[in-house]
Short mmCIF file of C-alpha atoms in Angstrom, two decimals:
data_model
loop_
_atom_site.label_atom_id
_atom_site.label_comp_id
_atom_site.label_asym_id
_atom_site.label_seq_id
_atom_site.Cartn_x
_atom_site.Cartn_y
_atom_site.Cartn_z
CA MET S 1 -0.39 0.24 0.74
CA ILE S 2 1.41 3.81 -0.72
CA TYR S 3 1.79 6.34 1.48
CA LEU S 4 -0.18 9.88 0.93
CA ALA S 5 -0.90 13.21 1.74
CA LEU S 6 -1.18 16.53 0.96
CA THR S 7 0.33 18.69 3.95
CA ASP S 8 0.52 22.31 4.84
CA PRO S 9 1.27 23.97 8.80
CA THR S 10 -2.03 23.53 9.71
CA THR S 11 -3.69 21.20 7.64
CA THR S 12 -2.96 17.57 6.76
CA ILE S 13 -4.97 15.43 3.95
CA VAL S 14 -4.22 11.31 4.07
CA LEU S 15 -5.09 10.54 1.34
CA SER S 16 -3.91 6.94 1.51
CA THR S 17 -2.75 5.69 5.25
CA GLY S 18 -0.05 2.49 3.11
CA THR S 19 -2.12 0.66 5.69
CA SER S 20 -5.04 -1.66 4.91
CA SER S 21 -7.23 0.93 6.34
CA PRO S 22 -8.85 3.77 5.43
CA GLY S 23 -8.83 6.87 6.91
CA ASN S 24 -11.76 9.56 5.59
CA TYR S 25 -10.09 9.60 2.20
CA ALA S 26 -9.31 6.23 -0.34
CA ILE S 27 -7.58 6.48 -3.59
CA VAL S 28 -10.10 4.03 -5.48
CA ARG S 29 -9.41 0.88 -6.21
CA ARG S 30 -5.68 2.08 -4.33
CA GLN S 31 -4.41 2.27 -7.39
CA TRP S 32 -2.25 5.66 -8.93
CA GLY S 33 0.69 6.02 -10.43
CA PRO S 34 2.85 9.67 -10.04
CA ALA S 35 3.13 11.49 -12.87
CA THR S 36 6.83 11.38 -14.43
CA ALA S 37 8.38 15.31 -15.37
CA GLY S 38 10.76 16.24 -17.68
CA TYR S 39 14.15 18.02 -18.21
CA ARG S 40 13.45 22.19 -18.38
CA ARG S 41 16.21 23.04 -21.05
CA ALA S 42 16.59 26.56 -20.00
CA HIS S 43 19.51 27.86 -17.82
CA VAL S 44 17.12 28.97 -15.31
CA GLY S 45 14.46 28.42 -12.87
CA GLN S 46 12.86 24.92 -12.33
CA THR S 47 15.00 22.23 -12.61
CA TYR S 48 11.73 20.15 -13.81
CA HIS S 49 8.99 20.84 -15.73
CA ASP S 50 5.51 20.93 -13.18
CA VAL S 51 3.04 18.32 -13.73
CA ILE S 52 -0.32 17.44 -12.94
CA GLU S 53 -1.70 14.77 -10.87
CA GLU S 54 -4.73 13.85 -10.87
CA LEU S 55 -6.59 10.45 -8.79
CA ASP S 56 -9.99 9.70 -8.00
CA ILE S 57 -11.16 9.20 -3.95
CA ASN S 58 -14.05 7.33 -2.76
CA VAL S 59 -13.99 11.20 0.73
CA TYR S 60 -16.56 9.29 3.75
CA GLY S 61 -17.56 10.59 5.82
CA ALA S 62 -20.73 9.99 9.21
CA THR S 63 -23.03 12.35 7.48
CA PRO S 64 -23.20 14.18 4.22
CA ALA S 65 -21.83 17.75 6.52
CA ASP S 66 -18.40 15.58 7.25
CA ILE S 67 -17.96 15.07 4.34
CA TYR S 68 -18.71 18.31 2.45
CA GLN S 69 -16.15 19.15 5.30
CA ARG S 70 -14.38 16.95 3.85
CA ILE S 71 -14.73 17.98 0.70
CA GLN S 72 -14.61 21.62 1.80
CA ALA S 73 -10.39 20.98 2.96
CA LEU S 74 -9.53 19.51 0.04
CA ILE S 75 -10.80 23.09 -2.20
CA ALA S 76 -9.37 25.37 0.58
CA PHE S 77 -5.75 22.66 0.86
CA LEU S 78 -6.29 24.05 -3.11
CA ALA S 79 -5.95 27.44 -2.98
CA ARG S 80 -3.43 27.77 0.21
CA ALA S 81 -1.08 26.49 -2.05
CA GLN S 82 -2.19 28.25 -4.80
CA ARG S 83 -1.84 30.93 -2.27
CA SER S 84 1.42 30.31 -1.42
CA MET S 85 2.89 30.21 -4.48
CA HIS S 86 2.37 35.52 -4.42
CA GLU S 87 2.58 35.49 -0.77
CA PRO S 88 5.70 34.28 0.97
CA ALA S 89 4.54 34.57 3.94
CA LEU S 90 2.85 31.77 3.39
CA SER S 91 5.41 28.31 3.77
CA PRO S 92 4.87 25.79 0.97
CA SER S 93 2.09 23.47 0.63
CA LEU S 94 3.43 19.77 -0.05
CA VAL S 95 2.57 16.02 -0.82
CA HIS S 96 3.96 14.00 0.96
CA TYR S 97 5.29 9.88 -0.72
CA VAL S 98 6.06 6.77 0.29
CA PRO S 99 5.59 4.66 -2.71
CA GLN S 100 4.66 1.09 -2.37
CA GLY S 101 7.91 -2.06 -0.71
CA SER S 102 10.58 1.64 -1.56
CA GLY S 103 13.77 1.78 -0.07
CA ILE S 104 14.43 4.07 0.72
CA ALA S 105 10.72 6.32 2.28
CA THR S 106 9.49 5.89 4.20
CA LEU S 107 6.08 7.22 6.72
CA THR S 108 8.44 9.31 9.04
CA LYS S 109 11.46 10.08 6.42
CA PRO S 110 8.18 10.40 2.46
CA LEU S 111 9.57 11.76 -0.31
CA VAL S 112 8.19 14.51 -1.04
CA SER S 113 7.14 17.52 -3.47
CA ARG S 114 5.40 20.70 -3.46
CA VAL S 115 2.08 21.68 -4.63
CA LEU S 116 2.09 24.88 -6.20
CA GLY S 117 -2.42 24.66 -6.42
CA PRO S 118 -4.97 23.78 -8.26
CA PRO S 119 -4.60 23.30 -12.39
CA PRO S 120 -5.01 27.02 -14.65
CA GLY S 121 -8.93 28.10 -14.40
CA GLU S 122 -10.16 24.63 -11.64
CA SER S 123 -10.81 24.30 -7.97
CA GLY S 124 -8.58 20.86 -8.35
CA VAL S 125 -12.10 19.23 -7.53
CA THR S 126 -15.21 17.23 -9.66
CA LEU S 127 -18.20 15.49 -7.78
CA PRO S 128 -18.86 12.30 -8.76
CA PRO S 129 -22.67 12.69 -10.80
CA ASN S 130 -24.33 10.40 -7.76
CA TRP S 131 -23.21 13.62 -6.21
CA SER S 132 -26.17 13.20 -4.22
CA ASP S 133 -26.32 9.73 -3.51
CA ILE S 134 -23.60 10.00 -0.43
CA ALA S 135 -27.26 10.32 2.12
CA LEU S 136 -27.28 6.98 1.52
CA THR S 137 -24.09 6.23 0.41
CA GLY S 138 -22.66 7.35 3.64
CA ALA S 139 -19.23 8.10 0.43
CA ALA S 140 -18.79 10.61 -2.07
CA VAL S 141 -17.29 7.93 -5.12
CA GLU S 142 -14.93 8.53 -7.52
CA VAL S 143 -14.40 12.65 -6.53
CA ARG S 144 -11.94 13.53 -9.41
CA LEU S 145 -9.16 15.22 -7.54
CA ARG S 146 -6.00 17.41 -9.25
CA PHE S 147 -3.37 19.23 -8.30
CA MET S 148 0.10 20.91 -9.85
CA ARG S 149 2.96 19.96 -7.81
CA ARG S 150 7.04 19.89 -9.00
CA GLY S 151 7.87 17.87 -11.70
CA ARG S 152 10.92 16.38 -9.25
CA TRP S 153 9.90 14.13 -5.98
CA LEU S 154 12.95 14.86 -3.16
CA TYR S 155 14.71 13.21 -0.12
CA PRO S 156 15.61 16.19 2.38
CA HIS S 157 18.44 16.10 3.16
CA THR S 158 16.67 16.46 6.78
CA HIS S 159 15.80 12.96 6.89
CA ASP S 160 19.54 12.11 7.73
CA PRO S 161 21.35 14.82 8.23
CA LEU S 162 24.45 13.68 9.57
CA SER S 163 24.94 10.83 7.16
CA ALA S 164 28.66 11.51 4.59
CA GLN S 165 25.53 11.27 1.11
CA PHE S 166 24.08 13.80 2.57
CA ARG S 167 26.36 16.43 4.53
CA GLN S 168 30.30 17.01 3.55
CA ALA S 169 32.06 19.67 4.96
CA ILE S 170 36.20 20.93 5.39
CA THR S 171 35.86 21.58 9.11
CA THR S 172 39.85 22.20 9.38
CA PRO S 173 39.59 26.22 9.50
CA PHE S 174 41.15 27.43 6.20
CA PRO S 175 41.27 31.31 5.72
CA ASN S 176 39.08 32.72 3.80
CA GLY S 177 39.84 33.87 -0.32
CA ASN S 178 40.74 30.11 -0.21
CA VAL S 179 39.06 27.81 -2.52
CA ALA S 180 37.28 25.23 -0.83
CA LEU S 181 37.03 22.03 -2.30
CA VAL S 182 33.88 19.30 -1.18
CA THR S 183 33.50 15.88 -2.89
CA TYR S 184 30.71 13.22 -2.16
CA PRO S 185 30.15 9.04 -1.99
CA ALA S 186 29.85 7.54 -5.61
CA SER S 187 26.25 6.77 -5.11
CA ASN S 188 23.84 5.62 -7.59
CA ARG S 189 21.39 8.51 -6.68
CA PRO S 190 19.76 10.86 -9.24
CA THR S 191 21.47 13.34 -10.27
CA LEU S 192 20.20 17.37 -10.81
CA THR S 193 19.61 16.98 -6.52
CA PRO S 194 19.79 20.98 -4.70
CA ILE S 195 22.14 21.53 -2.12
CA GLU S 196 22.33 23.87 0.31
CA LEU S 197 26.52 25.62 1.38
CA TYR S 198 27.69 26.75 4.13
CA PHE S 199 30.18 28.93 5.30
CA ASN S 200 31.39 28.91 9.29
CA VAL S 201 33.04 32.65 9.27
CA LEU S 202 34.75 31.99 12.12
CA HIS S 203 35.76 35.54 13.87
CA GLY S 204 33.95 35.77 17.48
CA SER S 205 30.81 37.41 17.88
CA GLY S 206 30.19 41.54 18.22
CA LEU S 207 31.31 42.38 13.99
CA ASN S 208 29.41 42.62 11.31
CA VAL S 209 30.34 40.25 7.69
CA PRO S 210 32.03 42.37 5.16
CA ALA S 211 30.59 42.97 1.52
CA GLY S 212 31.96 40.36 -0.44
CA TYR S 213 31.01 38.27 -3.34
CA PHE S 214 29.84 34.15 -3.09
CA CYS S 215 31.43 32.03 -5.42
CA TYR S 216 30.35 28.50 -6.35
CA SER S 217 29.81 25.77 -9.17
CA THR S 218 29.14 21.93 -7.95
CA PHE S 219 29.38 20.52 -11.99
CA TYR S 220 31.86 22.35 -13.75
CA PRO S 221 35.29 23.75 -12.05
CA LEU S 222 35.64 26.66 -10.27
CA PHE S 223 39.43 28.32 -10.52
CA LYS S 224 42.31 30.40 -8.46
CA PHE S 225 44.32 32.07 -10.87
CA GLU S 226 47.71 34.27 -8.63
CA GLY S 227 48.48 36.76 -10.75
CA GLU S 228 52.03 36.88 -9.15
CA HIS S 229 52.06 33.71 -11.66
CA GLY S 230 52.75 35.35 -14.53
CA ALA S 231 55.83 36.27 -16.01
CA VAL S 232 57.54 38.50 -14.65
CA VAL S 233 59.13 41.19 -17.05
CA SER S 234 58.90 44.86 -17.20
CA PRO S 235 56.65 46.79 -16.95
CA PHE S 236 55.48 43.43 -14.10
CA SER S 237 57.01 42.55 -10.63
CA VAL S 238 56.44 40.75 -7.75
CA VAL S 239 55.67 42.09 -4.62
CA THR S 240 55.33 40.54 -1.15
CA ASP S 241 52.71 42.06 0.99
CA THR S 242 51.54 40.22 4.30
CA ALA S 243 50.98 43.47 5.42
CA ALA S 244 47.89 43.44 3.84
CA PHE S 245 47.20 39.42 3.07
CA ALA S 246 47.91 38.98 0.03
CA SER S 247 46.58 35.76 -1.26
CA ASN S 248 49.68 33.46 -1.40
CA ASN S 249 51.79 36.41 0.07
CA GLN S 250 52.83 38.13 -3.53
CA VAL S 251 50.80 40.49 -5.69
CA LEU S 252 51.55 41.28 -9.12
CA ARG S 253 52.60 45.14 -9.98
CA ALA S 254 52.42 46.02 -12.65
CA THR S 255 53.76 50.27 -13.34
CA LEU S 256 52.30 51.54 -15.72
CA ALA S 257 54.17 54.85 -17.32
CA THR S 258 53.08 54.99 -19.89
CA THR S 259 48.89 55.39 -21.31
CA THR S 260 50.45 52.22 -23.99
CA PRO S 261 47.63 48.72 -22.23
CA GLN S 262 51.16 45.91 -20.85
CA VAL S 263 50.15 42.35 -21.15
CA SER S 264 51.55 39.98 -18.67
CA VAL S 265 51.87 35.91 -19.90
CA GLY S 266 51.88 33.54 -18.21
CA GLU S 267 51.74 29.69 -18.43
CA ARG S 268 49.94 27.28 -15.58
CA SER S 269 49.55 23.63 -14.59
CA ILE S 270 45.91 23.05 -13.98
CA THR S 271 44.67 20.31 -12.51
CA VAL S 272 40.98 19.44 -14.41
CA ASP S 273 40.57 19.66 -17.53
CA LEU S 274 38.80 23.34 -19.03
CA PRO S 275 34.98 22.58 -19.25
CA GLN S 276 34.00 23.77 -23.02
CA VAL S 277 31.71 26.45 -21.01
CA PRO S 278 31.17 30.45 -21.33
CA TYR S 279 33.37 31.53 -17.85
CA ALA S 280 32.46 34.50 -15.86
CA VAL S 281 35.64 36.07 -15.21
CA LEU S 282 36.22 38.32 -11.27
CA ALA S 283 39.50 39.50 -10.34
CA VAL S 284 40.69 41.37 -7.37
CA VAL S 285 43.02 44.03 -7.52
CA ARG S 286 44.79 47.76 -5.91
CA PRO S 287 45.59 51.11 -8.01
CA ASN S 288 47.99 53.41 -5.39
CA ARG S 289 46.39 56.32 -7.10
CA ALA S 290 42.55 56.83 -7.88
CA ASP S 291 43.79 59.77 -9.71
CA ARG S 292 44.28 58.04 -12.46
CA GLN S 293 41.89 55.11 -14.25
CA PHE S 294 43.54 52.11 -14.06
CA TRP S 295 41.92 48.82 -17.25
CA LEU S 296 41.86 45.33 -16.41
CA ARG S 297 41.22 42.34 -19.19
CA PHE S 298 41.68 38.49 -18.46
CA GLY S 299 42.38 36.85 -21.19
CA LEU S 300 42.56 31.83 -21.91
CA ILE S 301 44.90 30.42 -24.06
CA THR S 302 44.66 27.24 -24.45
CA GLN S 303 46.96 24.36 -26.18
CA SER S 304 44.85 24.78 -29.11
CA ASN S 305 45.61 28.19 -29.03
CA SER S 306 41.50 28.95 -28.70
CA ILE S 307 41.73 32.39 -27.76
CA GLY S 308 39.16 34.18 -24.78
CA ARG S 309 39.32 37.40 -23.78
CA THR S 310 36.84 39.70 -22.10
CA ASP S 311 36.72 43.69 -22.50
CA MET S 312 38.41 45.64 -20.68
CA VAL S 313 37.31 46.83 -18.19
CA ALA S 314 37.61 50.21 -15.82
CA VAL S 315 38.47 49.27 -12.26
CA PRO S 316 36.79 51.59 -9.50
CA ARG S 317 39.20 54.84 -8.33
CA THR S 318 40.40 53.70 -4.80
CA THR S 319 43.86 53.13 -3.09
CA SER S 320 42.25 49.52 -1.56
CA PRO S 321 41.46 46.57 -2.85
CA VAL S 322 38.70 45.98 -4.38
CA VAL S 323 36.81 42.99 -6.43
CA VAL S 324 36.25 44.04 -10.38
CA PRO S 325 33.45 41.19 -11.98
CA LEU S 326 35.23 41.22 -15.93
CA GLY S 327 31.81 39.81 -17.10
CA ILE S 328 31.82 36.63 -19.18
CA LEU S 329 35.03 34.82 -21.59
CA PRO S 330 33.49 32.81 -23.97
CA ALA S 331 33.94 29.20 -24.41
CA LEU S 332 37.44 28.00 -25.46
CA PHE S 333 38.15 24.50 -27.06
CA SER S 334 40.46 22.66 -24.81
CA PRO S 335 42.18 19.28 -25.59
CA SER S 336 41.63 16.24 -23.26
CA GLY S 337 43.74 16.07 -21.06
CA SER S 338 45.52 18.46 -21.96
CA PRO S 339 46.74 20.25 -17.94
CA LEU S 340 48.71 23.39 -19.21
CA ILE S 341 46.89 27.38 -19.65
CA THR S 342 47.87 30.34 -20.67
CA VAL S 343 46.49 33.21 -18.37
CA GLU S 344 46.86 36.74 -20.65
CA LEU S 345 46.32 39.33 -17.85
CA THR S 346 46.19 43.39 -19.53
CA VAL S 347 46.75 46.66 -17.92
CA GLN S 348 45.88 50.16 -18.96
CA VAL S 349 45.98 53.30 -17.29
CA ASN S 350 44.52 56.99 -18.80
CA ASP S 351 47.61 59.28 -17.13
CA GLY S 352 51.31 57.67 -16.41
CA SER S 353 52.54 60.79 -15.28
CA GLY S 354 53.75 62.34 -12.16
CA SER S 355 55.03 60.44 -8.86
CA PRO S 356 54.56 58.11 -7.29
CA THR S 357 53.89 56.21 -11.18
CA PRO S 358 50.75 54.76 -11.88
CA THR S 359 50.87 50.92 -10.38
CA LEU S 360 47.95 47.93 -10.35
CA ASP S 361 47.98 45.79 -7.85
CA ILE S 362 47.09 42.23 -8.83
CA ASP S 363 46.44 40.00 -6.20
CA TYR S 364 43.97 36.71 -7.91
CA CYS S 365 41.27 35.80 -10.53
CA VAL S 366 38.33 33.87 -10.25
CA ILE S 367 37.32 32.07 -13.42
CA VAL S 368 33.59 30.63 -12.17
CA PRO S 369 31.20 28.79 -15.09
CA ALA S 370 28.49 29.90 -16.31
CA ALA S 371 27.42 27.50 -18.42
CA ASN S 372 23.72 26.63 -16.19
CA ARG S 373 22.38 26.94 -12.13
CA GLY S 374 24.73 24.78 -11.27
CA SER S 375 26.57 28.23 -10.64
CA ARG S 376 26.08 31.13 -8.90
CA ILE S 377 28.40 34.08 -7.77
CA ILE S 378 26.26 36.19 -5.23
CA ARG S 379 27.43 39.43 -4.28
CA HIS S 380 26.08 40.88 -1.22
CA ASP S 381 26.53 44.16 0.66
CA VAL S 382 28.01 44.65 4.29
CA VAL S 383 25.45 42.07 6.85
CA PRO S 384 24.48 43.13 10.29
CA ALA S 385 25.57 40.06 12.36
CA THR S 386 27.20 40.79 16.08
CA THR S 387 24.70 39.39 17.97
CA ILE S 388 26.49 36.03 15.78
CA ALA S 389 29.13 33.71 17.61
CA ASP S 390 31.52 32.95 14.43
CA PRO S 391 27.76 33.47 11.31
CA GLN S 392 27.49 31.64 9.10
CA ILE S 393 27.32 32.23 5.81
CA ALA S 394 24.75 30.47 4.29
CA VAL S 395 22.50 29.14 0.70
CA ILE S 396 19.26 27.59 1.98
CA ASN S 397 17.75 25.54 -0.22
CA ARG S 398 14.35 24.14 0.63
CA GLU S 399 11.47 24.46 -1.60
CA TRP S 400 10.52 22.31 0.94
CA GLU S 401 10.09 24.49 4.12
CA PHE S 402 10.76 28.04 2.27
CA PRO S 403 9.40 29.43 -0.21
CA THR S 404 12.22 31.30 -1.96
CA PRO S 405 16.51 29.58 -2.31
CA LEU S 406 17.26 32.07 0.33
CA PHE S 407 20.44 33.50 0.51
CA GLY S 408 22.25 35.87 4.16
CA ILE S 409 23.89 35.81 7.60
CA GLY S 410 22.52 33.51 10.14
CA SER S 411 24.26 31.01 13.70
CA SER S 412 25.75 28.96 13.18
CA ALA S 413 24.53 26.37 16.13
CA GLY S 414 22.79 24.06 14.16
CA VAL S 415 21.97 22.91 10.49
CA THR S 416 18.95 25.48 10.61
CA THR S 417 19.79 29.48 10.65
CA ALA S 418 17.83 32.00 11.89
CA GLY S 419 19.59 35.22 10.98
CA VAL S 420 18.93 37.56 8.27
CA TYR S 421 17.92 36.38 4.51
CA TYR S 422 17.64 38.36 1.00
CA ASP S 423 17.87 38.05 -2.15
CA ALA S 424 15.88 35.28 -2.63
CA ILE S 425 17.79 33.57 -6.43
CA ASP S 426 17.55 30.18 -8.31
CA ILE S 427 19.87 27.46 -7.09
CA GLU S 428 20.49 23.83 -8.29
CA GLY S 429 23.37 21.72 -7.37
CA TRP S 430 24.65 19.61 -10.31
CA ILE S 431 25.49 16.51 -8.63
CA THR S 432 27.60 13.81 -10.76
CA ASP S 433 28.48 10.61 -10.01
CA PRO S 434 31.20 9.56 -9.30
CA SER S 435 33.01 11.39 -6.57
CA PRO S 436 30.85 14.28 -7.26
CA HIS S 437 32.48 18.20 -6.00
CA VAL S 438 31.13 21.15 -4.59
CA ARG S 439 34.00 23.95 -5.29
CA ALA S 440 33.25 27.04 -3.82
CA ILE S 441 35.18 31.12 -2.29
CA TRP S 442 33.93 34.12 -0.50
CA ILE S 443 35.84 36.90 -2.10
CA ALA S 444 35.87 40.06 0.90
CA PRO S 445 38.98 42.26 0.87
CA SER S 446 38.35 44.69 3.84
CA GLY S 447 39.86 48.01 3.98
CA PRO S 448 43.57 48.46 3.13
CA ASN S 449 43.67 44.47 3.81
CA TRP S 450 43.88 41.78 0.57
CA ARG S 451 41.52 39.63 2.48
CA TYR S 452 38.88 40.08 5.28
CA ALA S 453 41.40 40.13 8.72
CA VAL S 454 40.38 40.57 12.19
CA GLY S 455 43.59 41.70 14.76
CA GLY S 456 45.99 41.41 12.70
CA ASN S 457 44.88 38.04 11.20
CA VAL S 458 43.23 35.93 8.19
CA VAL S 459 39.52 35.97 9.27
CA ASN S 460 39.79 31.60 8.91
CA MET S 461 36.04 29.64 7.96
CA GLN S 462 34.59 26.38 7.56
CA PHE S 463 32.46 25.11 4.38
CA ILE S 464 29.87 22.67 4.86
CA VAL S 465 27.69 21.12 2.38
CA TYR S 466 24.08 19.29 2.79
CA ARG S 467 22.68 17.52 -0.68
CA SER S 468 19.23 16.43 -0.77
CA PHE S 469 18.85 12.99 -3.50
CA ALA S 470 15.89 13.87 -6.06
CA TYR S 471 14.31 11.21 -7.93
CA ILE S 472 11.78 11.96 -10.88
CA SER S 473 9.15 8.17 -10.63
CA PRO S 474 8.92 6.20 -7.70
CA GLU S 475 12.38 3.94 -5.62
#
């Protein structure tokens, strides 16, 4: 016997109890199979198409009034589900499902899917022709129930939050500005699954979280290139900058005495193949003069001589480290098994005269795949967190609890965070087997420092990832 129930914070309607004893509702002939969704090719929005479920049910009651009330409960449930799609204050309405003989779901840990309401133009409930017989039969027989839901069934990570299949973490503190990598154990579970990501900011209490960029990728690799690894030829030089906490303690400095564009070309070794997809590029730089306009361009050249460059982008007029979004690199062809790649940095200034000579320091660049919803760059402002000890920068994706995905700052005390959330975003984890990876980096220059520092020390991080499992058909 299957278990099937509609539920929201105030109502639970059990359509099939999972036992031989029916409740107030029962599926006709105890037979029903869920619809299966097709994959959406769009790079934004839901991964799978929404589906319409249709089933015939019997509604029981000791009196006709009981049956009327239970029919009305179905209509009201679907109406609320529809409202919840437009009213963020309403928690999601769900359908819980335990397939017969499932090796995954149980009554206490069912598969869940978000209910979106009735199909357009309907109430979702169609009464049978013999409706007037309910006074004689004590049941409304073969009531047609139709509702829309999200196309996938989820087995939420909150069912087993400590299982290695669901949770992977880097608990050994590491400096912010470093790429964090977690690897899940291989499994036979379906892919294209929701994920949640948490950076614990280990700066104690009484402090706000500075503005920064939260970047992650779950399908294609995310790369970080140190500026000083470029070719050190005039007018470029490598400068030690431990005082400002440069990544790898060094930066690449371009000394620009003329307005002619200057190019640094350096060959780097990468540990994985460069996928043939577009990339978004961020650079962390520092001009020495705010009265000069600097420009920067990033380029990649593969071993097959495939070349991609961003536009020349104006650097903000400042003398502090700053993150500069450089735009999009086109997809490049890189032969499989070719670990070497050439990074090209082009810098320019509008006036090379005066003292001191204009310089632009480049600490590092990050390139983030821009091919699908499995990667994101999220910019955030300073977030108040003075009452939270070691707060979490969180990307929360629980469609069974929250109306939309959330990004913000919360408490690191537990899995369910409570704090300041804003900027609803569409996020997805394209976790593939075997050995699926999640890469992320938090970029947060603060004041004169290349990286977020407190009390003369770079602030350390921890990185935690949760994934749920998604299914299209019963399992």
